[in-house]
PDB file of C-alpha atoms and ligand atoms in Angstrom:
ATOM      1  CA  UNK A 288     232.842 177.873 218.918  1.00 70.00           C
ATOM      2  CA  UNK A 289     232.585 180.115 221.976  1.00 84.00           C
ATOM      3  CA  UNK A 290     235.882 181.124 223.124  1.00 96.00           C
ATOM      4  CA  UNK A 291     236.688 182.186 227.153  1.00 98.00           C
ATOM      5  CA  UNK A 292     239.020 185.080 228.255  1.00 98.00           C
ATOM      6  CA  UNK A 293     239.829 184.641 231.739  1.00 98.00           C
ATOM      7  CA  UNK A 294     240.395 188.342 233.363  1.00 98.00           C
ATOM      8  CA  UNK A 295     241.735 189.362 236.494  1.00 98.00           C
ATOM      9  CA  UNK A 296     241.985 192.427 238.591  1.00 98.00           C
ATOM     10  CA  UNK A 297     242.646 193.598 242.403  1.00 98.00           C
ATOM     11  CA  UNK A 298     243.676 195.856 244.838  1.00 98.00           C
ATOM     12  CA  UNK A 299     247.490 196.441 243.851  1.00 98.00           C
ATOM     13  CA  UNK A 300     249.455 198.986 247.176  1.00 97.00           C
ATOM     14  CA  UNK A 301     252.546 200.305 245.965  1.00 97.00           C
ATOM     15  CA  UNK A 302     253.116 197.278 243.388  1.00 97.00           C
ATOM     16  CA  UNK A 303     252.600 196.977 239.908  1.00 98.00           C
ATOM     17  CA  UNK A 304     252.797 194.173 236.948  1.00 98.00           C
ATOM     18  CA  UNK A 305     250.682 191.465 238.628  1.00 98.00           C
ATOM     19  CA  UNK A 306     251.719 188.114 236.602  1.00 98.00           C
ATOM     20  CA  UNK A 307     252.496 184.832 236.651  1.00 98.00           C
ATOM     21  CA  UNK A 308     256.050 183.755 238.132  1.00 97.00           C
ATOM     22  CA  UNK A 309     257.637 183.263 234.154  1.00 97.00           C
ATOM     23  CA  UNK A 310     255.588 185.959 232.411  1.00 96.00           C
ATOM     24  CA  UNK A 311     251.868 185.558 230.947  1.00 94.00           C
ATOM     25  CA  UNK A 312     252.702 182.899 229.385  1.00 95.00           C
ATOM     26  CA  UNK A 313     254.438 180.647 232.113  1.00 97.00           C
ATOM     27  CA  UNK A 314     254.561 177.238 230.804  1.00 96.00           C
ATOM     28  CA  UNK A 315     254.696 176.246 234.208  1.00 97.00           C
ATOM     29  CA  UNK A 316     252.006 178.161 235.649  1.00 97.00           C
ATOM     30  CA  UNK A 317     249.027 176.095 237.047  1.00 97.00           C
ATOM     31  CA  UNK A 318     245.510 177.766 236.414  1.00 97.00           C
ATOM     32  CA  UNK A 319     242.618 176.687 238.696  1.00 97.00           C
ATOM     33  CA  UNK A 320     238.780 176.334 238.151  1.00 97.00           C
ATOM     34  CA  UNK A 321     235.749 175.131 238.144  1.00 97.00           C
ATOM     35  CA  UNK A 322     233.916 174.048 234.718  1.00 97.00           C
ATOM     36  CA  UNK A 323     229.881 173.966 234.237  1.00 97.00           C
ATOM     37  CA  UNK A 324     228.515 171.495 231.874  1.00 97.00           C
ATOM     38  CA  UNK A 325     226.847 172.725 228.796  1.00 95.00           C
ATOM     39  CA  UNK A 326     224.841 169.800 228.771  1.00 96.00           C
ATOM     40  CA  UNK A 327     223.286 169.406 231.903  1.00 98.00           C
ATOM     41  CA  UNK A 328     224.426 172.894 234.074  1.00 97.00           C
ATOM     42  CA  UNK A 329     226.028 171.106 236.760  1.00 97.00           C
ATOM     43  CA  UNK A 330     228.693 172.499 237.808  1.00 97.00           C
ATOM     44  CA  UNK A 331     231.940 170.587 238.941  1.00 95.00           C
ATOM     45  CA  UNK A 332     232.580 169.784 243.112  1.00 94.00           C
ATOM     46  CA  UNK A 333     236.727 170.590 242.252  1.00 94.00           C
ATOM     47  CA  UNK A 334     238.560 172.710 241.314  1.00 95.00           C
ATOM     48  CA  UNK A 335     240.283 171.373 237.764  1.00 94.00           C
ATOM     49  CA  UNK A 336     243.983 172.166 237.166  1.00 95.00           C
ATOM     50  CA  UNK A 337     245.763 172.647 233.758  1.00 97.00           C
ATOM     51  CA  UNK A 338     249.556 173.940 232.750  1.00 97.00           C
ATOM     52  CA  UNK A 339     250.584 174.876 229.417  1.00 97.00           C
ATOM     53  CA  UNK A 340     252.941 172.510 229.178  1.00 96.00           C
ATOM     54  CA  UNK A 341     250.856 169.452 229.960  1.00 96.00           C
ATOM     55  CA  UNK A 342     248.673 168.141 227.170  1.00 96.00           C
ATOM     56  CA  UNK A 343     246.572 164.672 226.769  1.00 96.00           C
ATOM     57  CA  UNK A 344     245.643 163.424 223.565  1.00 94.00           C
ATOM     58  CA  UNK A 345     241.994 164.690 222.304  1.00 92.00           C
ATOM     59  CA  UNK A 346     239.929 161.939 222.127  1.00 85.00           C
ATOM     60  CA  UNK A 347     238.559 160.554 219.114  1.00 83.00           C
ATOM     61  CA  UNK A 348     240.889 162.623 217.099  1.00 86.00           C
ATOM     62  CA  UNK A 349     243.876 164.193 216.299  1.00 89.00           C
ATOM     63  CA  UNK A 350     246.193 166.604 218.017  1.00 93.00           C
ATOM     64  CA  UNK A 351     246.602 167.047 222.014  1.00 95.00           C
ATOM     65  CA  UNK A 352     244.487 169.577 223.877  1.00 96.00           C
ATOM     66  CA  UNK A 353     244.874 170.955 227.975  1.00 97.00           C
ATOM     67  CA  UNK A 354     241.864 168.943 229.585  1.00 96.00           C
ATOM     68  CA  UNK A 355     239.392 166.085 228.561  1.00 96.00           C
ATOM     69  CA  UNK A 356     237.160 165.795 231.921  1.00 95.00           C
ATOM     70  CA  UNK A 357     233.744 163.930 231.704  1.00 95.00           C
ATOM     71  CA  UNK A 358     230.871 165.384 233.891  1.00 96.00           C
ATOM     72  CA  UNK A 359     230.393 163.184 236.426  1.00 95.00           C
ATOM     73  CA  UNK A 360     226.049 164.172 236.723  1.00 96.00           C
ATOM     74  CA  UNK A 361     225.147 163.152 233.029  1.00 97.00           C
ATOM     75  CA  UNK A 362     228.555 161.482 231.345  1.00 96.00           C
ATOM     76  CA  UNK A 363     229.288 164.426 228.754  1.00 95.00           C
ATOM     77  CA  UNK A 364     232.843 164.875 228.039  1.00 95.00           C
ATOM     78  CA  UNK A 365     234.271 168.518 227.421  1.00 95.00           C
ATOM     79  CA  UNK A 366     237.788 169.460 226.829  1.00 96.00           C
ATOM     80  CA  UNK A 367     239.912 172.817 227.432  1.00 96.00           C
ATOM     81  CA  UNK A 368     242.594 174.116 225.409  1.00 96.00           C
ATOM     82  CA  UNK A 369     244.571 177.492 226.556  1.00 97.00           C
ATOM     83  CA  UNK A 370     245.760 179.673 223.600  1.00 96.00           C
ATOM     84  CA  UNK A 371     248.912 181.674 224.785  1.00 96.00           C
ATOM     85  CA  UNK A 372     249.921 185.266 223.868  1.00 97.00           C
ATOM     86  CA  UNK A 373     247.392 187.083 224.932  1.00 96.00           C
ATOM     87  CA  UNK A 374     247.719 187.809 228.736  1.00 97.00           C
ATOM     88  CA  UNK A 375     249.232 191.224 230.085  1.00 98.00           C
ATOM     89  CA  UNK A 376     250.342 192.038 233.815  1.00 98.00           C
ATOM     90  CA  UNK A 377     247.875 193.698 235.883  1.00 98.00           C
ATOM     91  CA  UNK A 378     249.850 197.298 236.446  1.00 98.00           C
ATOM     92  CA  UNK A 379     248.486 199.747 239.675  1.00 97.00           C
ATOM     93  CA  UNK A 380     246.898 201.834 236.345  1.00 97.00           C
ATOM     94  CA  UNK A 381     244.185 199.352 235.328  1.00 97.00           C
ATOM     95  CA  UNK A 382     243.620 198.123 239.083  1.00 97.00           C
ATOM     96  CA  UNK A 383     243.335 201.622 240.253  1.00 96.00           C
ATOM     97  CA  UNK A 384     240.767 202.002 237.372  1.00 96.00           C
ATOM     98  CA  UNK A 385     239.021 199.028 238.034  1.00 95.00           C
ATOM     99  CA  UNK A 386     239.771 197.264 234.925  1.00 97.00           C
ATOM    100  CA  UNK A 387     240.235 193.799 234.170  1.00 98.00           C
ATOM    101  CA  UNK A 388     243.574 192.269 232.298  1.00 98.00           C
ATOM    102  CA  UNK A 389     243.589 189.508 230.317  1.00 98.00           C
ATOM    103  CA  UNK A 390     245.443 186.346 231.528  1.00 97.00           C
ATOM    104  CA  UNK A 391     244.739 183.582 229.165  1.00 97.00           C
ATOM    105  CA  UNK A 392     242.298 182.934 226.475  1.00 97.00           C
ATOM    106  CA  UNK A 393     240.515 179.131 226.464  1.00 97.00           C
ATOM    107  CA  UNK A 394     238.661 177.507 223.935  1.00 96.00           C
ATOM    108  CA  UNK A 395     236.286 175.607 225.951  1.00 95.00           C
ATOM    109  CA  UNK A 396     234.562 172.683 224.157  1.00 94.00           C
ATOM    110  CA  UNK A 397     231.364 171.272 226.231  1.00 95.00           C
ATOM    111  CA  UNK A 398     232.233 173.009 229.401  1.00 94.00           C
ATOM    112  CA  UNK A 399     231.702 176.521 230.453  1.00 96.00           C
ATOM    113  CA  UNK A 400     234.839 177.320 232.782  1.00 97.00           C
ATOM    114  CA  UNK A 401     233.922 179.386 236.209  1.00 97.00           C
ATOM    115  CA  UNK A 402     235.163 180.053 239.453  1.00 97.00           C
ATOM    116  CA  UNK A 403     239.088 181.047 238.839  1.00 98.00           C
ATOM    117  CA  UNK A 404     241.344 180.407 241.814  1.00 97.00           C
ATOM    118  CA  UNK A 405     243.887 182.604 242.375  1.00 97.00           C
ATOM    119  CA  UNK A 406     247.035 179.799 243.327  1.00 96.00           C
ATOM    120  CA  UNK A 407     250.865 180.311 244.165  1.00 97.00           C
ATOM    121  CA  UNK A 408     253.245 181.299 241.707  1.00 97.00           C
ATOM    122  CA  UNK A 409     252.559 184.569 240.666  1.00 98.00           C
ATOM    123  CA  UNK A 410     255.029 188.011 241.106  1.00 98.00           C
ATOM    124  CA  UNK A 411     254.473 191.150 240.962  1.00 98.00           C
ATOM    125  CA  UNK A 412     257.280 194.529 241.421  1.00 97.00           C
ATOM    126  CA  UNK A 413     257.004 197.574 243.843  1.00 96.00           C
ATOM    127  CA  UNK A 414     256.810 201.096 242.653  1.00 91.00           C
ATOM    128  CA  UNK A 415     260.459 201.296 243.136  1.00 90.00           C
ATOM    129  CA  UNK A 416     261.430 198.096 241.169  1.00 93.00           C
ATOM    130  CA  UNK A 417     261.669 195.333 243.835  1.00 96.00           C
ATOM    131  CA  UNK A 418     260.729 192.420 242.607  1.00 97.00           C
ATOM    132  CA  UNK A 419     258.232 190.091 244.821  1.00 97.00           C
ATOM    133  CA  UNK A 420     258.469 186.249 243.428  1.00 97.00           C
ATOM    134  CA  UNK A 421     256.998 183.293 244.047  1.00 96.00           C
ATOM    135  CA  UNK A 422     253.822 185.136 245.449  1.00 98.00           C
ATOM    136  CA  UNK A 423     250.707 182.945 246.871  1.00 98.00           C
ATOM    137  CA  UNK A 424     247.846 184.813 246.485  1.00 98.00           C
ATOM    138  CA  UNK A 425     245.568 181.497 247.462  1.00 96.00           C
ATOM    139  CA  UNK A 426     244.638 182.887 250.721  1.00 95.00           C
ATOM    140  CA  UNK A 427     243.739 185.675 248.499  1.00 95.00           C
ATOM    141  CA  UNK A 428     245.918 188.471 249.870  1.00 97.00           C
ATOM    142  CA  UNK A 429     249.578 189.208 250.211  1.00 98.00           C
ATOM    143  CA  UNK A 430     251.590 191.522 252.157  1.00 97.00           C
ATOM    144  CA  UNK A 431     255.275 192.377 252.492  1.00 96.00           C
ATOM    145  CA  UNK A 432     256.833 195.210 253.022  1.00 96.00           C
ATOM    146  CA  UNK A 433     259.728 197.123 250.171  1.00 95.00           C
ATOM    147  CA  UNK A 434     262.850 198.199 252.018  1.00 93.00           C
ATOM    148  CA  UNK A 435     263.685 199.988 248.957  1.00 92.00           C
ATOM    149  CA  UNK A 436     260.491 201.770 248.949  1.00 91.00           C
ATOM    150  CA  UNK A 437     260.336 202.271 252.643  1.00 94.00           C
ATOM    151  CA  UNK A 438     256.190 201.132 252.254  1.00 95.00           C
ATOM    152  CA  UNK A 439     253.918 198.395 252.728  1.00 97.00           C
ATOM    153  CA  UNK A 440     253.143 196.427 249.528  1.00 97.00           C
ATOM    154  CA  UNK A 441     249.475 194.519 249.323  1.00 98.00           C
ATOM    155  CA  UNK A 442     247.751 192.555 247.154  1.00 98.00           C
ATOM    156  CA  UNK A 443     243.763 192.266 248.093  1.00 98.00           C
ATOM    157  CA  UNK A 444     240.220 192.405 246.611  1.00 97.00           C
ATOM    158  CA  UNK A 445     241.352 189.886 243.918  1.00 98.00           C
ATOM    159  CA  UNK A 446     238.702 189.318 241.227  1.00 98.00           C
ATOM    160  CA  UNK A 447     237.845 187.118 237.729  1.00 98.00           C
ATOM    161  CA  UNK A 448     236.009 186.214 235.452  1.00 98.00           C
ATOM    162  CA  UNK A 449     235.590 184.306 232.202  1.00 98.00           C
ATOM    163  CA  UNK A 450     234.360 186.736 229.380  1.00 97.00           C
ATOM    164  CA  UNK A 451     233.128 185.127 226.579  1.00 96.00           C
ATOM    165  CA  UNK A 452     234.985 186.080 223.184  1.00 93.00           C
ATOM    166  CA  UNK A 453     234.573 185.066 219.375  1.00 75.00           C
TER     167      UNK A 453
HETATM  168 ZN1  LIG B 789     226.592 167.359 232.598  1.00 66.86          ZN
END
């Protein structure tokens, strides 16, 4: 069982705590990307979409997982299941060192999942504790400006990827 941590990281000016709008584990939060087949390589044309709180039944069994998508090249069916508790903001520490947080771990079943998109929904807090909500990062920047602070605020250079974990 091979087990995906998706990681993020970017350019953080004068903010800090990078996070979805309810906290790591935002039930409401919508992750987006692409899966590759483990059968045939092919990697999906869109972008898949899947929120904690919505779950299908797992076919041919028992118990409800994230996403059952077939490949539409050679018919295999995969299935994605997020396990919370294990994201952390991205603070101006790790993104000034380049590191990568860890947003949410997926047990990927037949699919390998790529390409994150970076959607709406996210917040993030200046150096001097304004909060910034309901940020869209899909355009993959954002810019505002703290009053309290008296700075500019950025988000830019936003990067992930899925690192493969036991
Ligand atoms: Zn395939």
């Amino acid at each position: 069982m091979v087990n995906y941590m998706l990681m993020i990281t970017g350019e953080l000016e004068n903010l800090t705590n990078l996070q979805p709008q309810g906290g790591c584990d935002d039930p409401d939060f919508t992750y987006y990307f692409k899966v590759k087949c483990g059968n045939c390589g092919e990697v999906s044309q869109k972008e898949t979409c899947v929120t904690l709180n919505e779950t299908v039944p797992l076919p041919k069994s028992k118990g409800t997982t994230h996403l059952v998508q077939k490949c539409k090249f050679c018919d295999r069916e995969g299935t994605i299941l997020m396990i919370p508790g294990r994201g952390r903001p991205l603070t101006q520490e790790m993104s000034e060192s380049g590191k990568f947080t860890p947003l949410m771990l997926l047990d990927s079943r037949g699919f390998e999942p790529v390409e994150f998109y970076f959607g709406t929904g996210w917040k993030a807090e200046s150096m001097e504790g304004t909060k910034f909500d309901g940020i869209d990062l899909s355009g993959g920047e954002f810019a505002e400006y703290d009053e309290k602070g008296e700075c500019p605020v950025m988000i830019s250079n936003l990067r992930a990827t899925f690192d493969v974990t036991k």
